Amino acid sequence: MGDQLWGGVRERVEALSGVVVPTQALRYPVLSRRFRLDPVLSPADVAELEERIGVELPQEYRTFLLQVGAGGAGPGWGIYTAQLRPGYPLWSGHNADTADYSRLAEPFPAAPLEPAVLRALLAQCPQEGDDRDLAHLDALGRWNEAVWGPDRTVGAIPLCSLGSAREQWLVLSGPERGGIWTDERADHGDLAPVPDGSGGTVTFARWYLDWLGSAEQQLSNISRE
């Protein structure tokens, strides 16, 4: 499956890095990161990575690491790089170390907080200009425990930064295995699945290939301006 899924993808990304665009076009988000991919991982590298995290990677992401790259060009500010450098995190990039590698085999809790619960928690938190009395600080503690508790992201790894501490995660374990979730908690939102348009969650391959198709289209439009 991997050969058919990822055939020619690395070449498509590398072709974008050679597109010359006018300076004024740099305002486009698609150009905020160079179209460069890291080298691929070897089968031995992937096997060691899986042994260290205690779970097999979802097939689409696994074959991406083997055939396209260990990270680099991709949605947001680019895909965090999988690596096996001694003394370094297993994934590198902005906020890439927010996962608990010791709990990746645990099922991801695929249940966002109820919007009403989220609103009620937020309403009790101190706002700008409020006195930070004990009641406000207690409310802030409840917010952090409910929204940012370590159990919220077990079984998943952050894949990329969307800016302003927002991220997207790949689920490794549980019913949502292979799915992509967006993390809006830094904007007083929550974790939520990226919908696939048919009631399910977008998986890694579609997530990446949709981004690549959009990037190619945007660059084509820019080059004609």
Backbone as a ProteinNet text record, in pm:
[ID]
protein_1_A
[PRIMARY]
MGDQLWGGVRERVEALSGVVVPTQALRYPVLSRRFRLDPVLSPADVAELEERIGVELPQEYRTFLLQVGAGGAGPGWGIYTAQLRPGYPLWSGHNADTADYSRLAEPFPAAPLEPAVLRALLAQCPQEGDDRDLAHLDALGRWNEAVWGPDRTVGAIPLCSLGSAREQWLVLSGPERGGIWTDERADHGDLAPVPDGSGGTVTFARWYLDWLGSAEQQLSNISRE
[TERTIARY]
83.4	0	85.9	197.5	279.8	335.7	379	437.9	337.3	212.9	109.5	68.9	63.9	17	115.4	242.6	343.6	432.3	403.8	484.6	485.6	604.6	618.1	593.1	554.5	518.7	642.1	750.6	872.2	916.1	906.1	945	853.2	725.5	631.6	666.3	699.8	736.2	865.3	963.4	1091.3	1075.5	982.6	958.7	908.3	831.1	779.5	890.9	997	1105.8	1179.6	1164	1232.5	1147.5	1022.9	934.9	976.7	999.5	1035.6	908	887.9	768.1	808.4	724.5	756.7	758.7	837.8	854.1	721.3	630.5	502.7	418.4	448.5	370	407.8	512	553.4	451.1	348.4	241.6	157.3	165.5	83.5	131	37.3	77.2	154.1	120.6	185	334.9	381.5	523	594.3	523.6	583.2	692.6	698.1	803.3	859	988.5	1051.1	998.3	992.3	944.6	1061.5	1107.9	1220.8	1182.5	1220.3	1192.1	1321.5	1309.7	1423.3	1444.7	1563.1	1584.6	1486.5	1460.6	1371.8	1441.7	1361.9	1416.3	1433.2	1524.6	1541.8	1441.7	1413.2	1326.5	1377	1509.2	1565	1537.1	1545	1514.5	1369.6	1278.4	1136.8	1109.1	1170.4	1151.2	1202.4	1315.9	1368.8	1278.2	1227.4	1136.9	1013	956.2	837	868	984	1021.7	1033	1086.3	1107.2	976.5	877	750.3	648.5	677	590.6	464.1	459.9	341.4	383	316.1	343.5	278.6	349.5	296.6	185	85.7	-17.4	47.6	-8.1	56.3	85.2	-7.5	13.5	131.7	141.7	253.8	382.8	375.1	492.9	555.6	473.8	527.3	573.8	512.9	561	705.3	732.5	868.1	967.9	924.3	1012.1	1030.4	930.6	933.7	934.4	891.8	884.9	986.5	982.2	1076.6	1044.8	1144.5	1124.3	1050.1	1030.6	961.7	993.3	955.4	983.2	856.6	861.8	752	618.7	518.4	387.1	293.1	176.2	78.6	137.1	78.2	125.2	267.2	350.7	491.6	577.8	516.1	590.1	580.3	598.7	585.7	707.8	682.3	791.7	874.4	1004.5	1097.2	1116.9	1091.6	1120.6	1271	1330.3	1475.5	1514.6	1635.8	1686.8	1823.3	1841	1968.7	1978.1	2086.7	2101.8	2092.5	2012.9	1999.8	1899	1830.3	1732.9	1593.6	1486.9	1352	1334.4	1239.6	1216.9	1157.5	1095.4	1048.4	1099.6	1147.8	1200.4	1114.5	1105	1026	962.7	903.7	840.7	727.6	739.3	638.9	629.6	727.2	720.2	734.3	788.6	814.8	700.3	581.1	467.8	401.9	438.2	380.5	450.7	375.8	433.6	465.9	592.7	632.4	608.4	601.4	581.8	437.1	345.3	203.4	140.8	222.3	169.5	92.1	110.7	34.1	-103.5	-128.9	-260.4	-361.2	-487.1	-588.4	-606.4	-606.8	-633.1	-778.8	-805.7	-944.3	-1018.4	-1077.8	-1138.5	-1274.1	-1274.5	-1399	-1370.4	-1391.2	-1371	-1462	-1421.8	-1507.1	-1635.5	-1744.8	-1871.3	-1856.1	-1903.8	-1891.1	-1944.3	-2055.1	-2113.2	-2018.7	-1954.3	-1857.5	-1739	-1692	-1578.8	-1611.5	-1730.9	-1771.6	-1782.9	-1839.7	-1856.4	-1720.8	-1627.6	-1493.8	-1425.1	-1437	-1371.9	-1432.7	-1563.2	-1630.9	-1584.1	-1539.8	-1495.8	-1349.1	-1276.2	-1133.1	-1113.4	-1003.9	-977	-953.3	-1013.3	-993.7	-893.4	-851.6	-756.3	-813.5	-738.2	-782.3	-847.5	-882.6	-943.3	-839.1	-886.8	-799.5	-777.9	-654.4	-624.5	-641.8	-767.1	-790.7	-792.6	-809.1	-801.8	-910.8	-1027.8	-1137.9	-1104	-1045.7	-1007.7	-897.5	-800.7	-690.1	-737.6	-835.8	-892.1	-964.3	-1035.9	-1105.7	-1005	-895.8	-792.7	-731.7	-715.6	-664.6	-758.5	-890.1	-987.8	-983.7	-967.5	-955.6	-833.7	-720.4	-597.2	-606.1	-666.9	-679.4	-769.8	-881.3	-977.2	-927.9	-865.2	-828.8	-687.8	-594.7	-454.8	-402.8	-490.9	-447.3	-369.9	-271.6	-187.1	-261.6	-378.7	-455	-521.6	-528.9	-600.4	-534.7	-402.9	-332.9	-251.9	-282.3	-213.4	-247.7	-154.2	-180.8	-172.2	-112.1	-102	27.9	72.1	191.6	156	215.2	193.9	268.7	202.9	262.1	318	248.2	292.3	234	298.3	248.8	168.2	55.9	-25.1	-0.1	93.1	121.5	41.7	94.1	26.4	-7.8	84.2	70.9	-40.7	-95.4	-194.3	-120.6	-170.8	-103.1	-203.4	-149.9	-229.5	-158.2	-238	-186.9	-225.1	-141.1	-170.2	-197	-310.5	-348	-282	-212	-143.1	-218.5	-302.9	-367.2	-513.8	-595.1	-736.6	-821.7	-952.5	-1045.8	-1013.5	-948.1	-916.6	-778.1	-716.9	-583.1	-572.4	-468.8	-446.5	-511.7	-598.4	-669.5	-590.9	-626.4	-563.9	-660.8	-609.9	-688.1	-622	-704.1	-653.9	-664.8	-560.8	-552.7	-567.1	-684.1	-713.3	-715.7	-656.8	-666.2	-599	-496.8	-429.6	-518.2	-622.9	-718.7	-850.9	-845.1	-963.8	-1061.9	-1009.3	-1090.8	-1056.5	-1058.5	-1031.8	-969.4	-942.3	-900.2	-1022.9	-1008.1	-1122.3	-1070.6	-1142	-1098.5	-1113	-1023.2	-1036.1	-1135.9	-1252.1	-1355.1	-1317.8	-1359.6	-1330	-1445.8	-1552.2	-1665.6	-1770.3	-1742.5	-1839	-1863.2	-1842.2	-1869.8	-1752.2	-1636.8	-1519	-1411	-1292.1	-1178.4	-1074.9	-1020.8	-916.8	-796.4	-741.3	-620.6	-497.9	-381.1	-256.2	-239.3	-263	-237	-322.2	-451.8	-536.4	-497.7	-467.9	-424.3	-304.1	-205.1	-82.9	-105.8	-172.9	-192.2	-285.2	-384.4	-469	-385.1	-296	-206.3	-120.1	-62.7	26.5	-48.3	-168.3	-246.4	-279.6	-313.1	-343.5	-219.3	-103.9	20	54.8	38.6	66.7	-25.6	-154.1	-249.3	-217.7	-185.3	-153.6	-28.7	72.7	194.1	170	83.9	50.1	-21.3	-114.5	-185.1	-90.4	2.2	96.3	186.4	234	328	264.1	128.7	60.4	25.8	48.1	13.2	108
-121.6	0	125.2	121.5	240.1	289.1	193.2	233.1	310.1	263.2	330.7	463.1	464.5	583.4	698.5	669.5	775.7	786.6	709.1	715.6	855.9	913.4	1045.2	1162.7	1137.7	1247.9	1330.3	1263.4	1338.8	1426.6	1373.6	1451.3	1571.2	1554.4	1666.7	1778.2	1740.2	1841.1	1911.3	1834.1	1893.7	1985.4	1954	2041	2177.7	2182	2310.2	2398.6	2337.3	2417.7	2495.3	2453.6	2522.8	2626.8	2643.6	2741.8	2883	2969	3107.6	3191.5	3265	3346.6	3490.5	3588.4	3728.8	3756.3	3855.4	3887.4	3913.5	3985.1	4019.1	3896	3784.4	3663.3	3593.7	3639.2	3575.2	3591.2	3672.6	3687.5	3561.4	3474.4	3354.1	3256.5	3202.5	3109.1	2988.6	2942.1	2823.2	2841	2966.4	2991.9	3021.1	3003.2	3036.1	2936	2823	2725.7	2676.1	2656	2601.9	2461	2425.2	2291.9	2193.8	2164.5	2074.6	1960.4	1842.2	1723.1	1667.6	1611.1	1541.7	1409.1	1350.5	1217	1115.9	1010.7	905.6	827.2	756.4	664.3	525.6	450.2	312.3	222.8	102.4	9.7	-17.7	-25	-47.8	70.4	193.5	313.3	310.9	280.1	278.6	170.6	54.3	-53.5	-12.6	55.9	101.9	207.7	298.8	402.4	338.1	240.9	173.5	95.9	35.9	-36.3	59.9	178.2	273.7	335.7	348.3	407.2	300.8	174.8	66.7	46.7	98.7	81.7	95.2	20.3	29.8	156	227.6	350.5	317.6	405.9	385.7	367.9	280	239.9	357.4	450.6	562	649	675.2	754.9	674.5	548	461.3	459.1	439	433.5	571.5	677.6	812.8	829.1	786.4	796.8	718	606.1	519.1	564.8	633.6	661.3	809.4	895	1038.5	1117.6	1107.4	1179.4	1162.7	1187.7	1177.8	1297.9	1399.7	1521.8	1630.1	1753.1	1865.3	1922.4	1955.6	2025.5	1955.7	2034.8	1978.3	2083.7	2043.7	2138.8	2223.2	2340.9	2430.9	2475.3	2463.2	2499.2	2379.7	2273.6	2155.6	2044	1921.6	1803.4	1789.6	1764.7	1741.7	1620.6	1629	1528.3	1413.4	1291.6	1172.8	1149	1123.6	1110	1013.5	962.6	868.7	914.8	1045.4	1099	1082.4	1023.8	1004.8	1136.3	1137.7	1257.2	1358.5	1328.3	1421.1	1357.8	1440.7	1384.7	1303.6	1211	1126.4	1203.5	1316.8	1405	1545.6	1613.8	1748.3	1849.5	1968.7	2075.6	2156.7	2268.9	2356.2	2283.7	2266.9	2197.4	2047.6	1991.8	1849.1	1759.6	1813.7	1731	1732.5	1772	1778.6	1642.6	1541.6	1408.2	1335.9	1247.6	1160.4	1027.8	1010	891.2	761.9	769.9	649	601.2	682.3	646.8	638.1	619.2	618.6	491.7	385.9	263.5	267.5	368.3	381.2	439	398.4	450.1	601.6	668.5	812	836.3	930	955.5	1040.6	973.7	1043.3	1102.6	1192.2	1255.7	1399.4	1495.7	1635.9	1673	1772.5	1822.2	1879.4	1862.6	1920.9	2073.2	2136.5	2282.3	2358.4	2311.4	2380.5	2372.9	2258.1	2242.9	2335.5	2342.6	2427.7	2574.5	2616.8	2756.4	2789	2695.1	2718.9	2729.6	2644.6	2651.1	2782.2	2821.9	2944.6	3066.8	3066.3	3180.8	3204.8	3100.6	3113.5	3155.5	3149.4	3182.5	3333.3	3379.1	3523.4	3577.8	3693.7	3762.6	3876.1	3933.8	4044.5	4157.5	4201.6	4309.8	4261.9	4132.6	4078.3	4068.6	4080.5	4051.9	3900.6	3859.1	3715.8	3665.7	3664.7	3616.5	3462.8	3405.5	3260.6	3190.2	3252	3190	3182.8	3293.2	3294.6	3193.4	3187.8	3094	2949.5	2923.7	2790.2	2753.5	2850.3	2826.6	2800.3	2876	2855.1	2715.6	2669.4	2534.7	2429.1	2450.7	2354.5	2352.2	2470.7	2479.6	2401	2426.3	2359.8	2209.1	2165.6	2021.4	1956.2	2021.8	1963.9	1969.6	2082.2	2105	2056.2	2080.6	2050.9	1928.9	1854.9	1738.6	1639.8	1571.1	1480.3	1364.8	1330.5	1220.4	1258	1386.1	1430.6	1384.3	1366.5	1337.7	1208.2	1119.9	990.7	920.8	840.7	765.9	847.1	968.1	1051.9	1130.9	1172.4	1256.1	1382.9	1498	1618.9	1605.8	1644.8	1632.6	1763.2	1874	2001.7	2115.6	2231.6	2353.2	2434.6	2486.6	2576.7	2722.8	2744.4	2878.9	2910.8	3003.6	3048.3	2932.3	2835.8	2719.4	2623.5	2641.8	2547.5	2437.9	2314.6	2200.9	2105.2	2011.6	1898.1	1770.2	1673.2	1549.6	1429.7	1326.2	1198.4	1095.8	1031.1	930.9	796.8	740.7	613.2	494.5	518.2	406.7	438	332.4	349.6	353.9	375.7	374.1	477.3	587.8	692.9	674.5	559.8	533.6	573.2	650	693.6	826.1	877.9	1001.7	1125.4	1238.5	1367.5	1451.3	1505.5	1591	1727.7	1832.5	1969	2011.3	2077.9	2121.6	2273.1	2317.9	2461.3	2507.7	2431.1	2464.2	2596.9	2634.7	2762	2881.5	2858.8	2964.6	2944.7	2881	2854.6	2760.5	2678.9	2576	2440.4	2337.4	2202.7	2119.8	1996.4	1899.2	1852.6	1840.9	1797.8	1726.7	1623.2	1552.6	1640.4	1620.3	1687.3	1604.7	1661.1	1581.3	1547.2	1427	1385	1409.8	1471.7	1503.5	1394.3	1278.1	1168.5	1108.4	1190.1	1145.1	1083.1	1073.2	1015.4	1120.5	1073.3	1160.5	1144.7	1254.9	1251.5	1173.4	1087.3	1013	1080.7	1031.1	1099	1121.1	1018.8	1030.3	1139.7	1138.5	1242.1	1378.9	1390.3	1516.6	1572.3	1487	1534.4	1561.1	1471.2	1486.8	1603.7	1629.1	1748.2	1874.1	1877.2	1993.2	2009.3	1900.1	1908.4	1957.5	1905.5	1951	2098.8	2144.4	2286.1	2372.2	2325.1	2399.9	2412.2	2303.5	2307.7	2405.8	2405.7	2496.5	2641.9	2669.4	2805.9	2857.1	2773.8	2816.8	2837.5	2754.8	2772.5	2905.7	2938.9	3067.7	3184.3	3172.4	3280.1	3305.8	3197.5	3212.5	3278.3	3279.7	3343.5	3488.2	3535.1	3673	3773.6
0	0	0	75.2	88	-43.6	-130.9	-258.7	-342.8	-345.5	-423.2	-358.7	-227	-155.6	-167.1	-151	-142.5	-265.6	-368.4	-489.5	-549.1	-567.7	-629.4	-537.5	-412	-322.3	-284.4	-251.5	-217	-333.4	-453.3	-571.6	-592.4	-564.5	-576.7	-478.9	-355.6	-256.3	-296.9	-338.7	-377.6	-497.8	-586.5	-703	-658.6	-551.6	-503.5	-450	-396.7	-340.5	-448.5	-573.7	-682	-752.6	-709.5	-773.8	-733.3	-829.7	-803	-801.1	-691.6	-678.1	-649.2	-685.8	-656.9	-507.7	-467.4	-325.5	-257.6	-324.9	-261.9	-231.5	-296.4	-273.8	-144.5	-77	47.1	157.9	132.8	232.5	242.9	144.7	144.6	251.9	332.4	438.4	385.8	265.8	213.3	198.1	191.9	174.6	306	417.4	546.8	585.8	517.9	545.3	413.1	406.4	286.3	259.2	132.3	95.4	97.1	216.7	233.4	326.2	287.3	367.8	426.6	545.5	604.4	531.7	544.4	487.7	545.8	472.3	521.4	632.3	710.4	809.4	745.8	798.8	753.8	826.7	773.9	847.3	988	1005.2	1138.9	1230.3	1175.2	1254.3	1302.4	1211.5	1246.8	1351.1	1333.3	1429.8	1567.7	1572.4	1701.5	1762.8	1680.4	1729.4	1791.5	1723.2	1774.5	1902.9	1908.5	2030.4	2147.9	2123.5	2231.8	2281.6	2193.6	2237.5	2277.1	2246.6	2290.9	2210.8	2088.2	2004.1	1857.9	1771.9	1628.4	1573.3	1490.1	1431.6	1332.6	1318.4	1215.9	1078.3	997.2	873	779.5	766.3	673.4	715.8	844.8	894.6	887.7	919.2	916.3	776.4	674.2	538.3	490.6	542.8	511.5	559.9	682.6	737.3	653.7	598.1	520.2	375.8	320.1	176.9	140.8	231.9	199.9	282.1	412.8	496.8	643.8	727.6	872	927.2	845.2	884.9	783.6	817.7	727.7	668.4	541.3	474.7	497.1	536.8	561.7	616.9	662.1	716.4	829	848.7	953.3	927.2	1030	1017.8	981.7	934.2	893.3	994.7	948.3	1033.9	1123.6	1250.3	1343.8	1298.1	1320.8	1269.6	1368.2	1322.4	1402.3	1398.8	1514.3	1520.4	1632.2	1621.9	1722.4	1772.7	1787.8	1834.7	1986	2034.3	2179	2254.4	2361.2	2442.6	2391.7	2280.4	2224.1	2226	2223	2215.3	2087.5	2088.2	1971.4	1854.3	1881	1774.6	1804.2	1701.9	1720.9	1647	1704.6	1646.5	1757	1720.1	1818.1	1888.9	2021.1	2102.5	2073.4	2001.8	1968.4	2089.7	2198.9	2316.6	2417.1	2374.4	2466.7	2488.8	2409.8	2428.2	2542.7	2607.9	2709.8	2641	2603.7	2528.3	2605.1	2736.9	2817.4	2815.3	2757.4	2761.6	2622.3	2520.5	2384.2	2350	2427.7	2403.6	2469.4	2553.1	2616.4	2517.6	2525.9	2432.5	2446.1	2334.1	2332.4	2371	2464.5	2507.5	2404.5	2308.5	2195.2	2230.7	2327.4	2369.7	2412	2322.2	2361.3	2477.2	2552.9	2660.5	2601.1	2674	2629.2	2620.9	2512.7	2499.2	2620	2676.9	2792.8	2912.5	2930.1	3039.4	3016.1	2893.3	2859.2	2886.4	2844.1	2865.1	3013.8	3090.8	3234	3304.1	3267.6	3327.1	3292.2	3166.7	3122.1	3189.6	3207.2	3268.4	3411.6	3478.6	3616.6	3629.4	3518.1	3522.3	3528	3587.6	3591.4	3452	3424.7	3298	3317.5	3207	3215.5	3300.7	3398.9	3486.8	3614.5	3621	3743.2	3854.5	3977	4090.2	4097.6	4114.4	4120	4263.3	4310.6	4445.9	4446.4	4564.3	4576	4496.9	4490.9	4415.9	4267.2	4215.4	4074.5	4046.9	4135.9	4116.6	4125.4	4212.8	4222.1	4092.1	4035.1	3907.5	3796	3797.2	3696.4	3709.5	3832.5	3855.1	3800.3	3817.9	3764.7	3612.5	3552.5	3406.3	3358	3419.6	3376.5	3394.1	3503.5	3527.8	3424.5	3392.6	3298.7	3154.6	3117.5	2977	2945.5	3037.9	3012	3088.5	3153	3230.1	3143.7	3200.3	3121.5	3057.8	3110.3	3052	2920	2888.9	2768.7	2639	2640	2513.8	2518.5	2613.3	2610	2478.8	2428.4	2306.5	2179.6	2186.4	2066.5	2068.9	1949.8	1938.1	1862.1	1899.9	1820	1688.4	1580.2	1446.2	1394.1	1422.6	1367.8	1450	1438	1501.9	1401.1	1447.1	1365.1	1402.7	1496.1	1543.8	1668.9	1749.6	1872.1	1965.1	1976.3	2064.9	2024	1902.9	1851	1774.3	1786.5	1724.3	1661.4	1585.4	1540	1583.2	1626.7	1685.3	1599.1	1603.2	1539.6	1649.2	1641.7	1741.8	1707.7	1804.7	1786.1	1844.3	1945.2	2015.6	2042.8	2044.5	2075	1949.8	1966	1852.3	1744.4	1782.1	1684.3	1622.6	1641.8	1589	1442.1	1408.7	1271	1237.7	1327.1	1300.9	1342	1283.8	1313.1	1397.2	1507.2	1595.2	1605.6	1605.7	1621.1	1766.9	1815.2	1955.2	1961.8	2006	2015.6	2161.4	2251	2392.8	2427	2353.6	2380.5	2347	2265.9	2231.6	2304.3	2421	2502.9	2434.3	2343	2280.2	2339.5	2254.8	2304.3	2193.2	2223.8	2124.4	2046.9	1914.1	1832.7	1708	1662	1541.2	1417.5	1321.5	1191.9	1110.3	1075.9	1009	865	822.5	685.3	589.9	640.2	554.7	546.6	603.8	598.5	735.9	839.1	975	1046.1	980	1042.3	1064.5	1093.3	1119.5	1008.5	963.7	861.2	912.5	829	864.9	803.1	841.6	807.1	657.3	576.5	433.3	368.4	397.5	337.5	388.8	517.2	577.6	502.9	478.9	413.4	264.6	196.6	53.1	20.5	105.3	86.7	98.6	198.1	212.3	88	39	-76.6	-199.7	-222.7	-336.2	-326	-205.6	-184.7	-207.7	-160.4	-178.9	-326.8	-400.2	-543.9	-615.3	-576.4	-639.8	-607.5	-479.9	-442	-513.8	-522.7	-591.6	-739.6	-797	-938.1	-958.8	-868	-878.1	-861.4	-762.5	-735.1	-855.3	-915.7	-1027.8	-1148.6	-1153.8	-1265.8	-1237.6	-1111.4	-1076.8	-1143.7
[MASK]
+++++++++++++++++++++++++++++++++++++++++++++++++++++++++++++++++++++++++++++++++++++++++++++++++++++++++++++++++++++++++++++++++++++++++++++++++++++++++++++++++++++++++++++++++++++++++++++++++++++++++++++++++++++++++++++++++

